[in-house]
Tab-separated table of N, CA and C in Angstrom:
chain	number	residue	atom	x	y	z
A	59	UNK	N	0.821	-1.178	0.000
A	59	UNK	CA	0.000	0.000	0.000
A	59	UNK	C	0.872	1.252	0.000
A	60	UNK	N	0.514	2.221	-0.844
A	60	UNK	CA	1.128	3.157	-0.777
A	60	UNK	C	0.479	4.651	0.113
A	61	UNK	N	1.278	5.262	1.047
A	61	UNK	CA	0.193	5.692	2.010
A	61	UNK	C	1.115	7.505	1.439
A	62	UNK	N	0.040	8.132	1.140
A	62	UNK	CA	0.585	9.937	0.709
A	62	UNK	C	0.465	10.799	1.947
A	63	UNK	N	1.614	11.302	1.950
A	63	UNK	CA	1.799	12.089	3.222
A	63	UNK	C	1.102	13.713	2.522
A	64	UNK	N	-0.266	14.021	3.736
A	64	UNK	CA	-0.407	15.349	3.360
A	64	UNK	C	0.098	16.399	3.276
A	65	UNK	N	0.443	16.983	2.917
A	65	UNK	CA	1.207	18.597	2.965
A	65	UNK	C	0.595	19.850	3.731
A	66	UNK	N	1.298	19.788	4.793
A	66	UNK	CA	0.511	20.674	6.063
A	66	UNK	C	1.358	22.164	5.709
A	67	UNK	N	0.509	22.940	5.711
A	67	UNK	CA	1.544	24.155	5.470
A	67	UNK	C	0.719	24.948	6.377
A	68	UNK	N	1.562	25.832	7.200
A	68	UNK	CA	0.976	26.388	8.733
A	68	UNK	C	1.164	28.256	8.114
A	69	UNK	N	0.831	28.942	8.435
A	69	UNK	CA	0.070	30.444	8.761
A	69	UNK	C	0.565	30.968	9.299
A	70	UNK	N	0.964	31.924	9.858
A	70	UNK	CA	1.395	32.875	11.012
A	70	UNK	C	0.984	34.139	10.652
A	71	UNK	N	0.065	34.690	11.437
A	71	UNK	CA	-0.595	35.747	11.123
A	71	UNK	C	-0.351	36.606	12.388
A	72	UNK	N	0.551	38.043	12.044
A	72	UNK	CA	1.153	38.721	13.120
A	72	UNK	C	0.518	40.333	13.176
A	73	UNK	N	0.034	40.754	14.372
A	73	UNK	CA	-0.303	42.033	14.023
A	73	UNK	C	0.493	42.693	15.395
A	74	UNK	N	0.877	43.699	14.828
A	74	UNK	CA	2.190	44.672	15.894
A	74	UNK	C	1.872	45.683	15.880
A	75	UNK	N	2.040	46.447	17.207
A	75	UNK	CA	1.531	47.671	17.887
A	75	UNK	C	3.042	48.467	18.351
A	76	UNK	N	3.131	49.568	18.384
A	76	UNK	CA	4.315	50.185	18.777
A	76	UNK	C	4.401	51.710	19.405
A	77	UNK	N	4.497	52.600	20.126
A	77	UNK	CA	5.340	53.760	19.725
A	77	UNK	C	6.470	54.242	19.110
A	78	UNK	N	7.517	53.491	19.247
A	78	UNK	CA	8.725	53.914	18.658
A	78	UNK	C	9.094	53.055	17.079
A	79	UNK	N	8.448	54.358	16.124
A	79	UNK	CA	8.627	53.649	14.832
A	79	UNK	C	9.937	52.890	14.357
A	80	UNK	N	11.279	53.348	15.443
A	80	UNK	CA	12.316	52.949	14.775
A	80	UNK	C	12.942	51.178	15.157
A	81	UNK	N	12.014	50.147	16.040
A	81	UNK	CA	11.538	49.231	16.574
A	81	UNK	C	10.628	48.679	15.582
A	82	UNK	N	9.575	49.559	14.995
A	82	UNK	CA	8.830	48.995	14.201
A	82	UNK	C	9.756	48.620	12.875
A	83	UNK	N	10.330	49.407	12.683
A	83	UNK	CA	10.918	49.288	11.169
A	83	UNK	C	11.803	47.786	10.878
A	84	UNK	N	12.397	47.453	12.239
A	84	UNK	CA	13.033	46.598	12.142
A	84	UNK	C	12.580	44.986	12.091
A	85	UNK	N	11.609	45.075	12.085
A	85	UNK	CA	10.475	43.607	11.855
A	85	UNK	C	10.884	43.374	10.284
A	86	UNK	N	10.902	43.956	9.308
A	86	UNK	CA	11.535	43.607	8.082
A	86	UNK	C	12.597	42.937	7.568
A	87	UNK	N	13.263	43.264	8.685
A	87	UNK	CA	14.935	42.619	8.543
A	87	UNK	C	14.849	41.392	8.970
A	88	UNK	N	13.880	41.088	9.891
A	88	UNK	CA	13.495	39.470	10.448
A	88	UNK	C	13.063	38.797	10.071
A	89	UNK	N	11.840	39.250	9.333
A	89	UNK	CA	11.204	38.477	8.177
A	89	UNK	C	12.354	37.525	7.384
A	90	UNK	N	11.317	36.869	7.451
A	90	UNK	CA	11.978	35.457	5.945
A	90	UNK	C	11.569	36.114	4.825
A	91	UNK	N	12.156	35.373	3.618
A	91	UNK	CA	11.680	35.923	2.371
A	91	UNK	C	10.827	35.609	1.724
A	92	UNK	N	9.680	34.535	2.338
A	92	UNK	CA	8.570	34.470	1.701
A	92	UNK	C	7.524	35.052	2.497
A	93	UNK	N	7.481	36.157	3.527
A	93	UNK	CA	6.434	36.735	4.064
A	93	UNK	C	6.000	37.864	3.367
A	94	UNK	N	4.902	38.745	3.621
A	94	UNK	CA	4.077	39.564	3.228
A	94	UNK	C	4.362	40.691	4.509
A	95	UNK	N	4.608	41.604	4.204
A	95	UNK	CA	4.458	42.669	5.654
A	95	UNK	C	3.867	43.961	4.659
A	96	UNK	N	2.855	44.340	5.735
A	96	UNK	CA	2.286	45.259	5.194
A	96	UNK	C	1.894	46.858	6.587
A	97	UNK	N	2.382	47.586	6.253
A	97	UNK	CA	2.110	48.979	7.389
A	97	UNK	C	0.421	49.273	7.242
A	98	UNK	N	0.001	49.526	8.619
A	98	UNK	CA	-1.456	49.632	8.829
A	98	UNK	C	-1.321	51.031	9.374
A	99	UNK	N	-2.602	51.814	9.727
A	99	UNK	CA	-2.588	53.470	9.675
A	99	UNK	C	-2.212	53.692	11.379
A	100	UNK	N	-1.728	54.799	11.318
A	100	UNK	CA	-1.276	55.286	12.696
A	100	UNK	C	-1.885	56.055	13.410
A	101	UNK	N	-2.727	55.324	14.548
A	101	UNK	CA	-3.225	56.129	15.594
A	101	UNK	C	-2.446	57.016	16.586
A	102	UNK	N	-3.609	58.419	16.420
A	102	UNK	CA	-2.655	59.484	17.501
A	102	UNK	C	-3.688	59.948	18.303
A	103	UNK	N	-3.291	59.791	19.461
A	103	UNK	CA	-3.918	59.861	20.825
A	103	UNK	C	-3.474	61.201	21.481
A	104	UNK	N	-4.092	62.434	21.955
A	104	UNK	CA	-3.717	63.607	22.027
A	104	UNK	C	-4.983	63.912	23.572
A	105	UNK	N	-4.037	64.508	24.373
A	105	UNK	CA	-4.855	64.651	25.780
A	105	UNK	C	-4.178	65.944	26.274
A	106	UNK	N	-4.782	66.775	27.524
A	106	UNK	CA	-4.024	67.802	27.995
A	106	UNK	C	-4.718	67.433	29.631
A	107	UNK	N	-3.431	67.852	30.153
A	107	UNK	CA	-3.212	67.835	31.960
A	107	UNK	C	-3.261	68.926	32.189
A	108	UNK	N	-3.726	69.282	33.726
A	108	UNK	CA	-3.145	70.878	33.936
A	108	UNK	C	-2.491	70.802	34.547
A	109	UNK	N	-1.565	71.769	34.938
A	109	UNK	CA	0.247	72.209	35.702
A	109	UNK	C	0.042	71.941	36.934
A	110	UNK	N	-1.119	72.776	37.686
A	110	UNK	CA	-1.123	72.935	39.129
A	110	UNK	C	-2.679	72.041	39.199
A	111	UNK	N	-2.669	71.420	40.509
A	111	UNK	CA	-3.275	70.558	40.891
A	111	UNK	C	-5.114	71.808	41.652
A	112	UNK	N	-4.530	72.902	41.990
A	112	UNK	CA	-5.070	73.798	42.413
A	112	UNK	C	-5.736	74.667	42.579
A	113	UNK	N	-4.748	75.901	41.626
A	113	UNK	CA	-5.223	77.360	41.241
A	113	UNK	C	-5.044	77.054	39.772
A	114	UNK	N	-4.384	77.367	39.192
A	114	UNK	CA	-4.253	78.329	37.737
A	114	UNK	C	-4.969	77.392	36.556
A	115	UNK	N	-6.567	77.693	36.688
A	115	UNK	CA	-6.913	76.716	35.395
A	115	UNK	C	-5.802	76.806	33.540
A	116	UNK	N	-5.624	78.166	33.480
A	116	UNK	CA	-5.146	78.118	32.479
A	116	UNK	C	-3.882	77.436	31.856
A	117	UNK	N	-2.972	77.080	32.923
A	117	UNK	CA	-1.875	76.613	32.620
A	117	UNK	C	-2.033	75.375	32.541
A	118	UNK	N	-2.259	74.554	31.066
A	118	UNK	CA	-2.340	73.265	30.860
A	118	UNK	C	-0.660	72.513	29.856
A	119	UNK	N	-0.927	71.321	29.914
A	119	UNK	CA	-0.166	70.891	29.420
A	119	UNK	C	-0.723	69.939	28.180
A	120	UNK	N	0.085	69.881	26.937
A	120	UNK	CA	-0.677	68.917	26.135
A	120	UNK	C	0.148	68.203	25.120
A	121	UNK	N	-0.327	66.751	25.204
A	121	UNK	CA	0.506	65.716	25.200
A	121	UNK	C	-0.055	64.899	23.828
A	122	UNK	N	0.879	64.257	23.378
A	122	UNK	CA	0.746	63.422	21.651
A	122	UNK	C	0.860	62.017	21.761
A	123	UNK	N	0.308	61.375	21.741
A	123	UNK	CA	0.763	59.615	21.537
A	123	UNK	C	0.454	58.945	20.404
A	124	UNK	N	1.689	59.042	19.009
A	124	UNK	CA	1.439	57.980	18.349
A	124	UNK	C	1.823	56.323	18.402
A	125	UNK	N	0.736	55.540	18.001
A	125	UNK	CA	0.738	54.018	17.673
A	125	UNK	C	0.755	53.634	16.607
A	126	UNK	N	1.674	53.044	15.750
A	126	UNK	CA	2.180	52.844	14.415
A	126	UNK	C	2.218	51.206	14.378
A	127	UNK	N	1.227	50.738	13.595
A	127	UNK	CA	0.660	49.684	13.271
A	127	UNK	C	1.123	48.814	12.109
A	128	UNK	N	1.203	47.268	12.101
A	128	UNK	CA	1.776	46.590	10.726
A	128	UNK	C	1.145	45.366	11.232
A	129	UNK	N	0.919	44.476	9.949
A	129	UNK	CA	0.377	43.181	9.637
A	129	UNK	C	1.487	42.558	9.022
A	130	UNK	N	2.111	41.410	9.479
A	130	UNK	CA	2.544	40.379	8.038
A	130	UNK	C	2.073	38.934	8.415
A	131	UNK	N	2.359	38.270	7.926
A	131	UNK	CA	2.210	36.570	7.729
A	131	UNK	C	3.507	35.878	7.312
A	132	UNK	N	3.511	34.645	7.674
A	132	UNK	CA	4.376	33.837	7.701
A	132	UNK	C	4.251	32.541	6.939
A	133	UNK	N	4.271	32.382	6.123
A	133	UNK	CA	3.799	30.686	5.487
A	133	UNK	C	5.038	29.450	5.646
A	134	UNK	N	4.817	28.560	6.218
A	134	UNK	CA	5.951	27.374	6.125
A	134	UNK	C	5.087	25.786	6.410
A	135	UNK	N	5.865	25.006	5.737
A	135	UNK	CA	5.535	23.683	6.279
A	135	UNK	C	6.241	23.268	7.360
A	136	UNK	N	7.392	24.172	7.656
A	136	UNK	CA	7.527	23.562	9.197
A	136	UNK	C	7.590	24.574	10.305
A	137	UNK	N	6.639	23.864	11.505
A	137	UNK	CA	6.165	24.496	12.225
A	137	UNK	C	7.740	25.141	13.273
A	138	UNK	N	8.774	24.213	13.601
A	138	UNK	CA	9.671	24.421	13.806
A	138	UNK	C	10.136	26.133	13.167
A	139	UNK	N	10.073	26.425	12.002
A	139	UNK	CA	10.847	27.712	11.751
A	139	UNK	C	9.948	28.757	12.282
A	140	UNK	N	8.305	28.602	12.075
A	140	UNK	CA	7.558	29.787	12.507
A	140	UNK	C	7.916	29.683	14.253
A	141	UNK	N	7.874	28.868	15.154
A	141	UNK	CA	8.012	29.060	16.379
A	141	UNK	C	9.532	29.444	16.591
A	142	UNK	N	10.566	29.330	16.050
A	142	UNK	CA	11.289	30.194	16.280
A	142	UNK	C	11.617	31.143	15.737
A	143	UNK	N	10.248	32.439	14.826
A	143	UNK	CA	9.966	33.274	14.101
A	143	UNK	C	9.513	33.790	15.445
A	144	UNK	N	8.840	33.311	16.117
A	144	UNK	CA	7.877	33.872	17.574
A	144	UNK	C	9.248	34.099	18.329
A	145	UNK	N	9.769	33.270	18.592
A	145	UNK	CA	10.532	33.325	19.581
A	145	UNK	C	11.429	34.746	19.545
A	146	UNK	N	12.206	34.764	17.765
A	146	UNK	CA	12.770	36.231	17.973
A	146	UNK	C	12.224	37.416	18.434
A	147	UNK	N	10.490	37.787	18.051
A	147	UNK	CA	9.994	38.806	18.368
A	147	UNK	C	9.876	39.153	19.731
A	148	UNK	N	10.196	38.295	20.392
A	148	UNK	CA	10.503	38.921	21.879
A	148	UNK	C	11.749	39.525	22.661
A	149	UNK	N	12.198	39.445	21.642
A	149	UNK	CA	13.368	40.839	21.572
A	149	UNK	C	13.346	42.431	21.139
A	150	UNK	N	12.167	42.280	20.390
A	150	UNK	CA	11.933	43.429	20.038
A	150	UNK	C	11.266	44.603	21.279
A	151	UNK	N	12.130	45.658	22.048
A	151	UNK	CA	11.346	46.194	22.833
A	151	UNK	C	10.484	47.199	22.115
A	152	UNK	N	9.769	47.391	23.176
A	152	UNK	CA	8.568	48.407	23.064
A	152	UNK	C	7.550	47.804	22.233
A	153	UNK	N	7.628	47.161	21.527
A	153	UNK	CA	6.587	46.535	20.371
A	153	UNK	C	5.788	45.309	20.888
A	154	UNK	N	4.268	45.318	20.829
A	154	UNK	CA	3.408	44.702	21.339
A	154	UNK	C	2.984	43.693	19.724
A	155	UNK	N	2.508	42.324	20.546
A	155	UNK	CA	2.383	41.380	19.320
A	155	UNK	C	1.170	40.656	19.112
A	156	UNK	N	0.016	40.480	18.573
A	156	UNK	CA	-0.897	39.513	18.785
A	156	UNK	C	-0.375	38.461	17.575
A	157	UNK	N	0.010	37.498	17.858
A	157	UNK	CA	-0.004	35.824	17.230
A	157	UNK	C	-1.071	34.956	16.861
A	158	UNK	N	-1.329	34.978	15.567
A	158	UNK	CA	-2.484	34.170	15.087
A	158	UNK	C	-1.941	32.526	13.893
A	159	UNK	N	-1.810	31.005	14.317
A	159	UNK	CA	-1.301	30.188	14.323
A	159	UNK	C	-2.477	29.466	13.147
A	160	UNK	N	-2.520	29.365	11.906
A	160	UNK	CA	-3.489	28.247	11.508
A	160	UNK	C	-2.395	27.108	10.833
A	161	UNK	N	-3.444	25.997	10.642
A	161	UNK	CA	-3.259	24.803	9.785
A	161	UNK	C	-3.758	24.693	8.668
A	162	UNK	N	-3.076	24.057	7.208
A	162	UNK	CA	-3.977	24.116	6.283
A	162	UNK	C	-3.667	22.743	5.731
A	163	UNK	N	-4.537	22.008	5.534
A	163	UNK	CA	-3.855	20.368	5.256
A	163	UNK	C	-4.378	20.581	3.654
């Protein structure tokens, strides 16, 4: 009997959060060369404090927070290279990661 081995090819679907774009940029260089990376739009978060806890309403302070966003994917048949694809990104400081893992037989 001849028995056919299926061809499992696995997914890695990565979405990354950051402030410091120059952290973000460097996810490219990590990539393998068959991924997809693509930049998503940049949220800016803008608030004002005031100085004195007290008296002087007028004296405020006002503050900027951008979040600079990217998608890529990962395709391999072995699961071995994407988990240690995960593993590097935890070197990356400041940069937040959600990990999405499928199977495709």
């Amino acid at each position: 009997m001849t028995q056919y081995k299926k061809s499992i090819i696995y997914i890695c679907k990565v979405w990354s959060i950051s402030t410091d774009l120059k952290s973000l940029n460097y996810l490219p260089l990590l990539l393998p060369l068959s991924s997809s990376f693509i930049g998503l739009s940049t949220k800016t978060k803008r608030f004002t404090l005031l100085r004195s806890p007290l008296g002087n309403k007028a004296a405020k302070d006002q503050f900027e927070r951008r979040e600079y966003r990217s998608y890529f994917t990962i395709t391999s048949r072995s699961p071995t290279k994407i988990l240690a694809f995960i593993d590097i990104l935890k070197y990356l400081n400041g940069v937040k990661f959600k990990v999405v893992l499928e199977k495709i037989h």
